[in-house]
Short mmCIF file of C-alpha atoms and ligand atoms in Angstrom, two decimals:
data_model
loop_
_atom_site.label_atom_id
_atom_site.label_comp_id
_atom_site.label_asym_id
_atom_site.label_seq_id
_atom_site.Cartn_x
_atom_site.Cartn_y
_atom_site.Cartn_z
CA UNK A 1 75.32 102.18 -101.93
CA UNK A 2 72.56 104.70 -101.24
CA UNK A 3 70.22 105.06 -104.27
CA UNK A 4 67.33 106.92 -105.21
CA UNK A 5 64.75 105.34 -108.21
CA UNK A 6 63.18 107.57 -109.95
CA UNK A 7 60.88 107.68 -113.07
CA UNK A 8 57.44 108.03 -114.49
CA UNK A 9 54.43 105.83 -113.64
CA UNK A 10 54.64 103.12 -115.98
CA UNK A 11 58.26 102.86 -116.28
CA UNK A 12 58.73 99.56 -113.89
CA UNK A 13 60.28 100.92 -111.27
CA UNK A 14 58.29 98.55 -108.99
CA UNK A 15 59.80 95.82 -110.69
CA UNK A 16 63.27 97.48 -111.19
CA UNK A 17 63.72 98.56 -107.70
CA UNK A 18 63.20 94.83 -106.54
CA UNK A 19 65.78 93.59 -108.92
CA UNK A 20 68.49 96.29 -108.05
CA UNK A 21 68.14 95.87 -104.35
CA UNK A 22 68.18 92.02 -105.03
CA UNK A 23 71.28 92.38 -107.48
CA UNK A 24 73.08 95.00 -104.95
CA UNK A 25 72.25 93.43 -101.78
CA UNK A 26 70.59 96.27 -100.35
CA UNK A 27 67.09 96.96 -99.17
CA UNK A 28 64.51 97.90 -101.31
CA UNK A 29 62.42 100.95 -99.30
CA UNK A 30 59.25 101.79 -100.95
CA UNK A 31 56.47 104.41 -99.87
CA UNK A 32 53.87 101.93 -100.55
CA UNK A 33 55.58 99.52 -98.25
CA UNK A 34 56.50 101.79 -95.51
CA UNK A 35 53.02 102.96 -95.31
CA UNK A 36 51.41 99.53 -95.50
CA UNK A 37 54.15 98.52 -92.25
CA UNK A 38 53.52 101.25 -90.22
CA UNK A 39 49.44 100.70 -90.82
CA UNK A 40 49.60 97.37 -90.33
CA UNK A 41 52.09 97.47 -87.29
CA UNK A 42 50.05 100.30 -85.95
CA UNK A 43 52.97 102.40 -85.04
CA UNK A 44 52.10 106.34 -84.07
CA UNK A 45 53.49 107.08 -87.53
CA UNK A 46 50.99 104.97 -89.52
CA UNK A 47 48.28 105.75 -86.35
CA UNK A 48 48.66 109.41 -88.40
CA UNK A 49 48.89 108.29 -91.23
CA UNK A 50 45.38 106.65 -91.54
CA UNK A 51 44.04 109.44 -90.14
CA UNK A 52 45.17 111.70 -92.88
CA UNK A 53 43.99 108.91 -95.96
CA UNK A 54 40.82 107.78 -93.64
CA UNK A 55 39.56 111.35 -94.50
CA UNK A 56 41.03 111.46 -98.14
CA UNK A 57 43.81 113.66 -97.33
CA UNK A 58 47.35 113.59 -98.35
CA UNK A 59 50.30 112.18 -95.77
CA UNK A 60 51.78 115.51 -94.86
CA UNK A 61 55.64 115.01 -96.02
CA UNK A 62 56.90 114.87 -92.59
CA UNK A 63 55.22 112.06 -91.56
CA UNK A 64 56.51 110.00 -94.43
CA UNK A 65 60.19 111.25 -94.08
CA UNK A 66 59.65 109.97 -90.40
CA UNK A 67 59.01 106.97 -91.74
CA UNK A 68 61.99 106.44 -93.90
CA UNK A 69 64.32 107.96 -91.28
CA UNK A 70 62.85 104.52 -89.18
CA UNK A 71 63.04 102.46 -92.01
CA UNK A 72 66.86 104.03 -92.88
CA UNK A 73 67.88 103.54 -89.31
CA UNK A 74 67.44 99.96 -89.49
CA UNK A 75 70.47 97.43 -89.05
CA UNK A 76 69.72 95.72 -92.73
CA UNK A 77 70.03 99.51 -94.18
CA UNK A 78 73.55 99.76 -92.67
CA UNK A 79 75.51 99.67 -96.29
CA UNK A 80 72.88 101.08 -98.36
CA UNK A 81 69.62 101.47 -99.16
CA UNK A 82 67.36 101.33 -102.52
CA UNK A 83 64.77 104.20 -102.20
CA UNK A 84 61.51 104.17 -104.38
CA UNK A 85 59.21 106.68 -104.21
CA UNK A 86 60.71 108.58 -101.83
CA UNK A 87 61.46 111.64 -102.19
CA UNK A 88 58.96 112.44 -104.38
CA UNK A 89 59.57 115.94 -104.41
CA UNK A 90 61.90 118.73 -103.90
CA UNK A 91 61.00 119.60 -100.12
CA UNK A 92 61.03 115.61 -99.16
CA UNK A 93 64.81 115.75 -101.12
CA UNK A 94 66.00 118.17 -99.39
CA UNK A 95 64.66 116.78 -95.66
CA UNK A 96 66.58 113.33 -97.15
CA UNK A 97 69.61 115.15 -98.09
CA UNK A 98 69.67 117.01 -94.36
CA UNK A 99 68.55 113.78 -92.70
CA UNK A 100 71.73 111.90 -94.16
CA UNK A 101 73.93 114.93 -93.02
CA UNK A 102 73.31 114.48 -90.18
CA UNK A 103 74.57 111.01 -90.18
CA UNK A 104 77.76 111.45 -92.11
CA UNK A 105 76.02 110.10 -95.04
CA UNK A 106 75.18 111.00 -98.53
CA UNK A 107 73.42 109.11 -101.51
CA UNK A 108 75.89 107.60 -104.40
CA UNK A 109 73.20 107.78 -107.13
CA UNK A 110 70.13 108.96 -108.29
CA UNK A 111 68.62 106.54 -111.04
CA UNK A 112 66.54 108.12 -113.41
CA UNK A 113 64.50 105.20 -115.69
CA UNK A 114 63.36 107.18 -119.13
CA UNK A 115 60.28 105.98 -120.85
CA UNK A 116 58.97 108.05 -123.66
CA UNK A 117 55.72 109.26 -122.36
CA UNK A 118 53.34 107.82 -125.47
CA UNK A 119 55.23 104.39 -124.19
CA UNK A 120 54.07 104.73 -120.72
CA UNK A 121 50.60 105.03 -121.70
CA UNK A 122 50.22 102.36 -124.05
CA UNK A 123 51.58 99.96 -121.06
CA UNK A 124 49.37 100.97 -118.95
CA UNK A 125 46.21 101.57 -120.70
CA UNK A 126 47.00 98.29 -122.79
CA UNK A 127 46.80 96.39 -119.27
CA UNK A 128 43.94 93.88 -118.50
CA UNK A 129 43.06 92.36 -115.62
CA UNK A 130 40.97 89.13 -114.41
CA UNK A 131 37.93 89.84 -112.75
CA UNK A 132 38.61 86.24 -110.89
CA UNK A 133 42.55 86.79 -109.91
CA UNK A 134 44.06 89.89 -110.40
CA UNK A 135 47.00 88.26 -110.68
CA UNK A 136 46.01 87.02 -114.12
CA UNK A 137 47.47 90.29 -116.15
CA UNK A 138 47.32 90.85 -119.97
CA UNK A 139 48.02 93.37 -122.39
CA UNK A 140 46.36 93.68 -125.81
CA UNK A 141 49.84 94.15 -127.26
CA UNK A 142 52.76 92.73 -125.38
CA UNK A 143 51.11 89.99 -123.87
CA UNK A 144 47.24 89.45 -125.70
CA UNK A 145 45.56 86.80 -124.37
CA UNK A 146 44.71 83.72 -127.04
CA UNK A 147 41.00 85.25 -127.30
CA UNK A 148 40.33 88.77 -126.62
CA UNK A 149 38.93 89.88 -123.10
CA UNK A 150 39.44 86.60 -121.66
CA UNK A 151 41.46 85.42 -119.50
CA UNK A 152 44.28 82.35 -120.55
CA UNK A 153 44.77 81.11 -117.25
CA UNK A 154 41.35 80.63 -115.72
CA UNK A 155 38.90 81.70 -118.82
CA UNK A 156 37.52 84.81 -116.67
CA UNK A 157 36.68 88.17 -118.18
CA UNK A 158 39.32 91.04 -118.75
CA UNK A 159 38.88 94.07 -117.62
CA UNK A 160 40.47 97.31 -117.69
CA UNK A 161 40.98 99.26 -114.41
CA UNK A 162 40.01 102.81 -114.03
CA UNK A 163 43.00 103.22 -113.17
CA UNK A 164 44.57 102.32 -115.82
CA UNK A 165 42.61 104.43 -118.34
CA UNK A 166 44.35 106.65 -120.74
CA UNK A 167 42.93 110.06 -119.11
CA UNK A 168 44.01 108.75 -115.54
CA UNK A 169 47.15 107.70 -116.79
CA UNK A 170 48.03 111.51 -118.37
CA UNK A 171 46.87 113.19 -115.06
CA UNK A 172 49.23 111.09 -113.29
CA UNK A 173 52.30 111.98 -116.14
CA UNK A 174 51.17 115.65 -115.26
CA UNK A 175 51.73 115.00 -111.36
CA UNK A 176 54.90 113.28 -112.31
CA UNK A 177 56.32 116.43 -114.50
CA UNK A 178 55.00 119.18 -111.96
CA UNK A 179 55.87 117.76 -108.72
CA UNK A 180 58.23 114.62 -109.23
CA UNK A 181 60.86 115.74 -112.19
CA UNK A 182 61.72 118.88 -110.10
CA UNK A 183 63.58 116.58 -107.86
CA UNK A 184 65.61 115.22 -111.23
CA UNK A 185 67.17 118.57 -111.64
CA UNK A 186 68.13 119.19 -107.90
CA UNK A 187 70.48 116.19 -108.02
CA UNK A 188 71.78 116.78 -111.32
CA UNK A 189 72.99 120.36 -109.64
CA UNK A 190 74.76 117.97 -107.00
CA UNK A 191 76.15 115.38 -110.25
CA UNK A 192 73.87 112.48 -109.06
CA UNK A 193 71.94 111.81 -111.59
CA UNK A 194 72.01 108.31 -113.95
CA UNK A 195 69.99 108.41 -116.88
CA UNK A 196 68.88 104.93 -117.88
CA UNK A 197 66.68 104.03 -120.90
CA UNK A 198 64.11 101.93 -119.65
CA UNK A 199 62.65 100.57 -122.86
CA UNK A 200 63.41 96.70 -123.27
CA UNK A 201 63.09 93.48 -121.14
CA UNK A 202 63.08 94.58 -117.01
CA UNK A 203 66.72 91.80 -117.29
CA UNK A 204 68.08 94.77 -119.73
CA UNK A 205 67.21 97.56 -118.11
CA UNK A 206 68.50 96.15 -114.97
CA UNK A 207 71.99 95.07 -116.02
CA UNK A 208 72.27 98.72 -117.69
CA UNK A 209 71.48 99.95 -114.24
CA UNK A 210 73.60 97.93 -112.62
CA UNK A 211 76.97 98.93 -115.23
CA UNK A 212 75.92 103.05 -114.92
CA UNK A 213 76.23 102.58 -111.30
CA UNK A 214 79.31 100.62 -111.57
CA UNK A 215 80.99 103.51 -113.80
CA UNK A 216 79.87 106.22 -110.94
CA UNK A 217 81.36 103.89 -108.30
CA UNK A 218 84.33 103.81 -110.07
ZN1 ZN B 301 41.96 84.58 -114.72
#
């Protein structure tokens, strides 16, 4: 199955997409991933790609749909792929959609996780972090730690990240809904799109996921 995740910051797709590809037996491509290969690997794609965030710029779109045509090409991507984060808006879509064309190929499903937007910020700005591990993660309400601002596991101090602050959190909602969602209603006009609440335990959400797509496959 080809499959596109989709959905607000804050809704676990991370975590979702991991599961799905895991539960599907299919790779799980993410931007963040492809960009952090390609750096690492120092291909000419990622070569560019630095360039463009060494000077605070955006990745041009091409550059990134190269890199997911690569990724896409790959002999583990031969029955299907889990895409997260790409596209991320309506010209990468369309480059996908034209890219797969051109193979014979076209996605099965578009999965749209739905978090009501108050939700998403009150996971994210209730997150803490360790300052010693920031692998040691708390939340003042879903998971509090036994005394507040410290941390249970190695008795450091919580902190919040600025990036996790309520104002930083709306501006990215706002990025979502102006340049993200537009991509939502361009595969609904092709009958792709899966709406799945996303509210619940990440073993929920993901065996909803995994019945919608069984009911499109069908
Ligand atoms: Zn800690």
């Amino acid at each position: 199955m080809r499959i596109v995740l989709v959905g607000p910051p804050g809704a676990g797709k991370g975590t979702q997409a991991a599961f799905l590809a895991k539960n599907l037996a299919i790779p799980h491509i993410s931007t963040g991933d492809l960009f952090r290969a390609n750096i690492s690997q120092q291909t000419e794609l990622g070569k560019l790609a630095k360039s463009y965030m060494d000077k605070g710029d955006l990745v041009p779109d091409e550059v990134t749909i190269a890199m997911a045509k690569d990724r896409m090409e790959q002999p583990d991507a031969e029955n299907g792929f889990l895409l997260d984060g790409f596209p991320r808006n309506v010209s990468q879509a369309e480059a996908l959609d034209e890219m797969l064309s051109t193979e014979g190929m076209k996605l099965d499903a578009v999965l749209d996780l739905e978090v009501p937007e108050d939700e998403v910020v009150k996971r994210i700005a209730g997150r803490r972090i360790c300052r010693n591990d920031s692998a040691h993660v708390f939340h003042v309400s879903y998971k509090a730690p036994k005394q507040e601002g410290v941390c249970d596991v190695c008795g450091g101090e919580l902190y919040q990240r600025d990036d996790d602050s309520e104002e930083t959190v709306r501006t990215r909602l706002e990025v979502y809904h102006t340049q993200t969602e537009p991509i939502i209603d361009y595969y609904k006009a092709q009958g792709l799109v899966v709406t799945i609440p996303a509210l619940g335990k990440v073993e929920e959400v993901t065996a909803r996921s995994m019945e919608a797509l069984a009911r499109e496959d069908a």
